[in-house]
XYZ file of C-alpha atoms in Angstrom:
98
model
C 3.550 7.847 5.326
C 5.974 4.428 6.370
C 8.680 4.027 9.147
C 6.049 6.089 11.718
C 4.909 3.153 13.831
C 6.520 0.211 15.698
C 4.911 -3.153 15.516
C 3.538 -4.436 18.662
C 4.470 -8.077 17.881
C 8.184 -7.742 16.902
C 9.108 -4.276 17.320
C 10.210 -3.297 13.921
C 9.484 0.180 12.683
C 9.186 -0.616 9.175
C 5.823 -0.684 7.781
C 4.033 -1.628 4.251
C 0.984 0.086 3.176
C -1.688 -2.364 1.867
C -5.027 -1.990 0.494
C -7.232 -4.994 1.214
C -11.014 -5.063 0.163
C -11.948 -1.484 1.227
C -9.380 -1.032 3.953
C -5.834 0.623 4.018
C -3.675 -0.750 6.281
C -0.299 -0.258 7.476
C 1.228 -3.576 8.319
C 4.956 -4.526 9.915
C 7.404 -5.598 6.763
C 8.783 -8.183 8.871
C 6.089 -10.126 10.549
C 2.993 -8.988 8.625
C 1.077 -7.763 11.645
C -1.597 -5.215 11.011
C -0.689 -1.832 13.155
C -3.205 0.333 12.054
C -6.094 0.231 9.417
C -8.413 2.737 7.856
C -11.165 2.977 5.033
C -9.415 3.524 1.575
C -11.845 5.951 0.706
C -10.345 8.231 3.467
C -7.058 8.247 1.151
C -9.155 8.707 -2.379
C -8.377 12.063 -2.706
C -4.557 12.459 -2.218
C -2.567 13.425 -5.229
C 0.324 11.813 -3.942
C 2.007 9.481 -6.537
C 2.337 5.615 -5.697
C 3.066 2.546 -7.489
C 0.612 -0.209 -6.809
C 1.613 -3.494 -7.035
C -0.194 -7.320 -6.152
C 1.473 -7.705 -2.742
C 3.755 -11.183 -2.646
C 3.495 -10.884 1.185
C 5.145 -9.026 4.127
C 8.704 -7.808 3.104
C 8.939 -9.749 -0.015
C 10.361 -7.888 -3.262
C 8.161 -6.856 -5.875
C 8.907 -7.606 -9.246
C 7.690 -5.372 -12.335
C 5.108 -7.928 -13.949
C 3.163 -7.221 -10.188
C 2.632 -3.673 -11.311
C -1.189 -2.873 -11.266
C -1.216 1.122 -11.269
C 1.233 3.870 -11.063
C 0.064 7.620 -10.697
C -1.562 10.117 -8.303
C -4.026 8.035 -6.035
C -6.678 9.931 -6.934
C -6.577 9.003 -10.646
C -5.329 5.308 -9.989
C -8.065 4.339 -6.949
C -10.654 3.186 -9.109
C -7.835 0.663 -10.839
C -7.056 -0.336 -6.969
C -10.355 -0.808 -5.836
C -10.983 -3.006 -8.585
C -8.077 -5.156 -8.175
C -8.576 -5.400 -4.422
C -12.383 -6.190 -4.463
C -11.721 -10.110 -5.186
C -9.559 -10.121 -2.194
C -6.238 -9.412 -3.466
C -3.478 -7.587 -1.407
C -2.329 -4.423 -3.296
C 0.698 -2.933 -1.903
C 1.272 0.909 -2.095
C 4.692 2.486 -2.712
C 5.116 6.397 -2.650
C 6.950 7.483 -5.737
C 9.724 10.101 -4.726
C 8.747 13.803 -5.059
C 10.123 15.794 -7.875
């Protein structure tokens, strides 16, 4: 899902997946520029496992206490949507496939 698009502002090809309110956004990991966005609802039926964290900002490291939910997206989407509904940015990190 990540590293597929280059940032139009700085040219970096590393992205971070963010949920903000009802949007799913790929943003540049260096400068934070939004590269592409879609509705978070378009992602809800995914069985891919993710860890969802309160986002500290572009390119910044996540800490364990920022964890909001972990598991298949279809199972944790309500928790993510609830946390994002007040404007909190949520960073999604794909879990490795077994």
